[in-house]
Every structure is written in C-alpha cells, then in structure tokens.
PDB file of C-alpha atoms in Angstrom:
ATOM      1  CA  TYR A   1      -2.699   9.419  20.595  1.00 89.00           C
ATOM      2  CA  ALA A   2      -2.510   5.672  21.086  1.00 90.00           C
ATOM      3  CA  HIS A   3       0.769   3.774  21.211  1.00 90.00           C
ATOM      4  CA  VAL A   4       0.303   0.226  19.863  1.00 92.00           C
ATOM      5  CA  THR A   5       3.019  -2.376  20.378  1.00 90.00           C
ATOM      6  CA  PHE A   6       2.614  -5.056  17.734  1.00 90.00           C
ATOM      7  CA  THR A   7       1.661  -8.475  19.098  1.00 88.00           C
ATOM      8  CA  LYS A   8       0.627 -11.581  17.212  1.00 89.00           C
ATOM      9  CA  GLY A   9      -3.109 -11.761  16.524  1.00 87.00           C
ATOM     10  CA  GLU A  10      -5.845  -9.191  16.972  1.00 85.00           C
ATOM     11  CA  MET A  11      -4.659  -6.003  18.688  1.00 87.00           C
ATOM     12  CA  PHE A  12      -7.978  -4.143  18.700  1.00 88.00           C
ATOM     13  CA  ARG A  13     -11.346  -3.801  16.957  1.00 91.00           C
ATOM     14  CA  THR A  14     -13.961  -1.084  16.711  1.00 91.00           C
ATOM     15  CA  GLU A  15     -17.155  -1.215  18.746  1.00 89.00           C
ATOM     16  CA  TYR A  16     -19.028   0.594  15.945  1.00 92.00           C
ATOM     17  CA  LEU A  17     -19.824  -0.611  12.426  1.00 95.00           C
ATOM     18  CA  VAL A  18     -18.373   0.778   9.211  1.00 95.00           C
ATOM     19  CA  ASN A  19     -20.676   1.087   6.210  1.00 94.00           C
ATOM     20  CA  LYS A  20     -20.336   3.233   3.080  1.00 96.00           C
ATOM     21  CA  GLY A  21     -18.081   6.201   3.679  1.00 97.00           C
ATOM     22  CA  ARG A  22     -14.501   6.997   4.682  1.00 97.00           C
ATOM     23  CA  PHE A  23     -12.424   5.339   7.389  1.00 97.00           C
ATOM     24  CA  VAL A  24      -9.163   7.208   7.991  1.00 97.00           C
ATOM     25  CA  ILE A  25      -6.239   6.234  10.215  1.00 96.00           C
ATOM     26  CA  GLU A  26      -3.544   8.851  10.838  1.00 98.00           C
ATOM     27  CA  PHE A  27      -0.204   7.783  12.290  1.00 97.00           C
ATOM     28  CA  GLU A  28       2.243   9.915  14.218  1.00 97.00           C
ATOM     29  CA  ASP A  29       4.849   7.173  13.841  1.00 96.00           C
ATOM     30  CA  MET A  30       5.243   3.702  12.330  1.00 95.00           C
ATOM     31  CA  HIS A  31       8.094   1.338  13.150  1.00 93.00           C
ATOM     32  CA  MET A  32       8.146  -2.053  11.465  1.00 90.00           C
ATOM     33  CA  SER A  33      11.468  -3.852  11.083  1.00 87.00           C
ATOM     34  CA  ALA A  34      10.353  -7.397  10.245  1.00 84.00           C
ATOM     35  CA  ARG A  35       7.542  -9.017   8.315  1.00 82.00           C
ATOM     36  CA  CYS A  36       4.550  -9.595  10.609  1.00 84.00           C
ATOM     37  CA  ASN A  37       1.615  -9.409   8.159  1.00 83.00           C
ATOM     38  CA  LEU A  38       0.313  -6.196   9.724  1.00 86.00           C
ATOM     39  CA  GLY A  39      -3.340  -6.159   8.705  1.00 89.00           C
ATOM     40  CA  PHE A  40      -6.199  -3.714   8.479  1.00 93.00           C
ATOM     41  CA  VAL A  41      -9.331  -5.857   8.223  1.00 93.00           C
ATOM     42  CA  PHE A  42     -13.000  -4.972   7.704  1.00 95.00           C
ATOM     43  CA  LEU A  43     -15.275  -7.901   8.539  1.00 94.00           C
ATOM     44  CA  GLY A  44     -19.055  -8.183   8.130  1.00 95.00           C
ATOM     45  CA  THR A  45     -21.199  -8.946  11.173  1.00 94.00           C
ATOM     46  CA  VAL A  46     -24.133 -10.608   9.387  1.00 93.00           C
ATOM     47  CA  THR A  47     -22.409 -11.981   6.265  1.00 93.00           C
ATOM     48  CA  ASP A  48     -18.873 -13.130   5.485  1.00 94.00           C
ATOM     49  CA  ALA A  49     -18.190  -9.870   3.598  1.00 93.00           C
ATOM     50  CA  ASN A  50     -14.631  -8.698   4.170  1.00 92.00           C
ATOM     51  CA  PHE A  51     -11.806  -6.665   2.726  1.00 92.00           C
ATOM     52  CA  LYS A  52      -8.239  -6.515   3.940  1.00 91.00           C
ATOM     53  CA  PHE A  53      -5.088  -4.508   3.492  1.00 92.00           C
ATOM     54  CA  HIS A  54      -1.908  -6.232   4.668  1.00 87.00           C
ATOM     55  CA  MET A  55       1.531  -4.641   4.933  1.00 82.00           C
ATOM     56  CA  GLU A  56       4.528  -6.915   4.677  1.00 72.00           C
ATOM     57  CA  ASP A  57       7.302  -7.088   2.068  1.00 67.00           C
ATOM     58  CA  THR A  58       4.434  -7.100  -0.448  1.00 73.00           C
ATOM     59  CA  TYR A  59       1.326  -5.057   0.300  1.00 80.00           C
ATOM     60  CA  TRP A  60      -1.893  -6.647  -0.794  1.00 84.00           C
ATOM     61  CA  PHE A  61      -5.501  -5.532  -0.858  1.00 90.00           C
ATOM     62  CA  ARG A  62      -8.394  -7.859  -1.553  1.00 89.00           C
ATOM     63  CA  CYS A  63     -12.147  -8.233  -1.217  1.00 90.00           C
ATOM     64  CA  ALA A  64     -13.832 -11.558  -0.505  1.00 89.00           C
ATOM     65  CA  GLY A  65     -16.874 -13.249   0.962  1.00 90.00           C
ATOM     66  CA  ALA A  66     -20.180 -11.533   0.247  1.00 92.00           C
ATOM     67  CA  PHE A  67     -18.321  -8.607  -1.406  1.00 92.00           C
ATOM     68  CA  THR A  68     -17.414 -11.290  -4.001  1.00 88.00           C
ATOM     69  CA  TRP A  69     -13.873 -12.530  -4.364  1.00 85.00           C
ATOM     70  CA  ILE A  70     -11.488 -10.675  -6.620  1.00 85.00           C
ATOM     71  CA  ALA A  71      -7.749 -11.162  -7.107  1.00 84.00           C
ATOM     72  CA  PRO A  72      -5.718  -9.025  -4.705  1.00 88.00           C
ATOM     73  CA  ILE A  73      -3.860  -5.912  -5.793  1.00 89.00           C
ATOM     74  CA  LYS A  74      -0.209  -6.468  -4.824  1.00 89.00           C
ATOM     75  CA  LYS A  75       2.720  -4.053  -4.720  1.00 88.00           C
ATOM     76  CA  ALA A  76       6.208  -4.447  -3.260  1.00 84.00           C
ATOM     77  CA  TYR A  77       7.368  -1.977  -0.591  1.00 84.00           C
ATOM     78  CA  THR A  78      10.428  -1.643   1.623  1.00 86.00           C
ATOM     79  CA  PHE A  79      10.278  -1.289   5.395  1.00 88.00           C
ATOM     80  CA  ASP A  80      11.427   2.327   4.946  1.00 91.00           C
ATOM     81  CA  GLU A  81       8.351   2.951   2.778  1.00 90.00           C
ATOM     82  CA  ILE A  82       6.091   1.216   5.305  1.00 90.00           C
ATOM     83  CA  ASN A  83       7.584   3.272   8.136  1.00 93.00           C
ATOM     84  CA  ALA A  84       6.891   6.465   6.165  1.00 96.00           C
ATOM     85  CA  ILE A  85       3.123   5.824   6.184  1.00 95.00           C
ATOM     86  CA  ARG A  86       1.256   8.574   7.999  1.00 98.00           C
ATOM     87  CA  LYS A  87      -2.246   8.112   6.625  1.00 97.00           C
ATOM     88  CA  LEU A  88      -4.406   5.212   5.406  1.00 96.00           C
ATOM     89  CA  GLU A  89      -7.841   5.948   3.997  1.00 97.00           C
ATOM     90  CA  PHE A  90     -10.415   3.285   3.145  1.00 96.00           C
ATOM     91  CA  VAL A  91     -13.340   4.488   0.991  1.00 97.00           C
ATOM     92  CA  ILE A  92     -16.500   2.500   0.310  1.00 97.00           C
ATOM     93  CA  ALA A  93     -18.530   4.338  -2.348  1.00 97.00           C
ATOM     94  CA  GLN A  94     -21.725   3.544  -4.216  1.00 96.00           C
ATOM     95  CA  ALA A  95     -20.779   2.572  -7.774  1.00 96.00           C
ATOM     96  CA  SER A  96     -24.143   1.703  -9.299  1.00 94.00           C
ATOM     97  CA  GLU A  97     -27.282   0.036  -8.002  1.00 95.00           C
ATOM     98  CA  GLY A  98     -26.233  -3.136  -6.186  1.00 95.00           C
ATOM     99  CA  PHE A  99     -22.492  -2.430  -6.350  1.00 96.00           C
ATOM    100  CA  VAL A 100     -19.824  -0.539  -4.417  1.00 96.00           C
ATOM    101  CA  ASP A 101     -16.225   0.432  -5.141  1.00 97.00           C
ATOM    102  CA  ILE A 102     -13.714  -0.037  -2.322  1.00 96.00           C
ATOM    103  CA  SER A 103     -10.545   2.084  -2.542  1.00 96.00           C
ATOM    104  CA  ILE A 104      -7.449   2.492  -0.410  1.00 95.00           C
ATOM    105  CA  TYR A 105      -5.259   5.587  -0.275  1.00 96.00           C
ATOM    106  CA  VAL A 106      -1.774   5.554   1.260  1.00 95.00           C
ATOM    107  CA  ASN A 107      -0.493   9.000   2.305  1.00 97.00           C
ATOM    108  CA  GLY A 108      -3.134  10.535   0.029  1.00 97.00           C
ATOM    109  CA  ALA A 109      -2.161   8.569  -3.103  1.00 96.00           C
ATOM    110  CA  LEU A 110      -4.537   5.960  -4.504  1.00 95.00           C
ATOM    111  CA  TYR A 111      -3.153   2.478  -3.830  1.00 93.00           C
ATOM    112  CA  GLY A 112      -5.961   0.713  -5.673  1.00 93.00           C
ATOM    113  CA  THR A 113      -9.689   0.222  -6.151  1.00 95.00           C
ATOM    114  CA  GLN A 114     -11.630  -3.022  -6.065  1.00 94.00           C
ATOM    115  CA  ALA A 115     -14.460  -1.916  -8.351  1.00 95.00           C
ATOM    116  CA  GLY A 116     -17.932  -3.386  -8.752  1.00 95.00           C
ATOM    117  CA  ARG A 117     -18.132  -5.329  -5.486  1.00 95.00           C
ATOM    118  CA  THR A 118     -21.541  -6.581  -4.350  1.00 94.00           C
ATOM    119  CA  ASP A 119     -23.285  -3.956  -2.191  1.00 96.00           C
ATOM    120  CA  VAL A 120     -23.822  -6.123   0.891  1.00 95.00           C
ATOM    121  CA  PHE A 121     -25.189  -3.125   2.805  1.00 95.00           C
ATOM    122  CA  ALA A 122     -28.217  -3.056   0.481  1.00 94.00           C
ATOM    123  CA  THR A 123     -28.954  -6.736   1.112  1.00 90.00           C
ATOM    124  CA  GLY A 124     -28.870  -7.085   4.886  1.00 91.00           C
ATOM    125  CA  GLU A 125     -25.296  -6.513   6.069  1.00 94.00           C
ATOM    126  CA  LYS A 126     -25.429  -4.027   8.962  1.00 93.00           C
ATOM    127  CA  GLY A 127     -21.762  -3.014   8.653  1.00 94.00           C
ATOM    128  CA  CYS A 128     -18.200  -4.163   9.140  1.00 95.00           C
ATOM    129  CA  VAL A 129     -16.084  -4.045  12.268  1.00 95.00           C
ATOM    130  CA  PHE A 130     -12.527  -2.811  11.807  1.00 95.00           C
ATOM    131  CA  ILE A 131      -9.797  -5.112  13.156  1.00 93.00           C
ATOM    132  CA  PHE A 132      -6.104  -4.232  13.527  1.00 92.00           C
ATOM    133  CA  GLU A 133      -4.017  -7.419  13.596  1.00 90.00           C
ATOM    134  CA  THR A 134      -0.789  -9.219  12.788  1.00 87.00           C
ATOM    135  CA  GLY A 135      -0.518 -12.696  11.304  1.00 83.00           C
ATOM    136  CA  LEU A 136       3.049 -13.480  12.354  1.00 84.00           C
ATOM    137  CA  ASP A 137       5.198 -12.755  15.402  1.00 87.00           C
ATOM    138  CA  PRO A 138       6.427  -9.167  15.063  1.00 89.00           C
ATOM    139  CA  ALA A 139       9.986  -8.139  15.917  1.00 89.00           C
ATOM    140  CA  ALA A 140      10.582  -6.852  19.424  1.00 91.00           C
ATOM    141  CA  GLY A 141       9.846  -3.154  19.607  1.00 91.00           C
ATOM    142  CA  ASP A 142       7.805  -2.915  16.406  1.00 93.00           C
ATOM    143  CA  ASN A 143       4.957  -0.478  17.002  1.00 93.00           C
ATOM    144  CA  CYS A 144       2.991   2.489  15.773  1.00 94.00           C
ATOM    145  CA  VAL A 145       1.505   5.621  17.271  1.00 96.00           C
ATOM    146  CA  ILE A 146      -2.028   6.292  16.034  1.00 96.00           C
ATOM    147  CA  LYS A 147      -2.868   9.973  15.956  1.00 97.00           C
ATOM    148  CA  SER A 148      -6.527   9.493  15.048  1.00 96.00           C
ATOM    149  CA  ILE A 149      -9.125   7.168  13.610  1.00 95.00           C
ATOM    150  CA  THR A 150     -12.041   8.856  11.898  1.00 96.00           C
ATOM    151  CA  TYR A 151     -15.110   7.325  10.256  1.00 96.00           C
ATOM    152  CA  ILE A 152     -17.434   9.448   8.134  1.00 94.00           C
ATOM    153  CA  ASN A 153     -20.614   7.696   7.008  1.00 91.00           C
ATOM    154  CA  GLU A 154     -21.556   8.913   3.523  1.00 84.00           C
TER     155      GLU A 154
END
C-alpha cells in the first residue's frame, strides 16, 4: 500500500512504459475535499501522444497529440462520488488496423471510450509513461491510499 498526500504538480510517474493492454489502479481509500484537478495522465515518450483522465467537479477524459484530438467525455460528479472510487481501469485495445480504442472504467463501470484513435504503437511510439498529478493546490489533508497498480500488456 502507498499513501499519497496530494501536492501540486507531478506526484509520481512509472519507470516502465504502457502500451496496449490494461492499466489498473486499486485504491484502499480516496479523500478529496476540494477541486485540485487530480489527473491520471499517459504520455508518449517518442511522440506527443497522450490521454488523460481528470477528476474535479467535472470528470473529463480526452485523447490528443499523436492519438489524434477528440472532444473530451465530461460527466459531473460530487466529492462523495469521487471519494467512493476504489478502482480505475484504463484499457488500450486494438480496434482495427492502424487504430486503437481507449476506454476507462470507474469501479468496474464503463466511463467512456475514445474509439478509433491512431495506433501510435504501430508507427514508432515505444509506449506511454503514467503520471499521477494535480493541476491546482489541493486542500490540506487530501490524499489517497493506493492498494495496487497493475499493468497487463495484451
């Protein structure tokens, strides 16, 4: 288990690269009492490919850069709903030749899919690093306890 106190900016990043497959974060606890733009970011190392999931008063999920820009999927949530999150799953799956679908599941329920994104892994991108960050100053004491982070390359 890892206890993470929210601080402004990047809190940690993976040393390994994420490609097609499943990236799962399980939380023992989540405590967010103020908007801090808590972000789960996947960023290419060779290209500007990226996708992000941000939790604030409105969640949003978008793909950009070499994955090709698409309008974000936005949904409103309360802090109680954010604090009830125990599992986030990011799935990058082959859609058709040259394209991938990127999906996010929150507590096992599909949040949304950005379908038909350019398959940057087939054209030179080695993989994405995962970055856990905030964009604003979090409230004192806001934190989470991460039970596990699992990546399964598929």
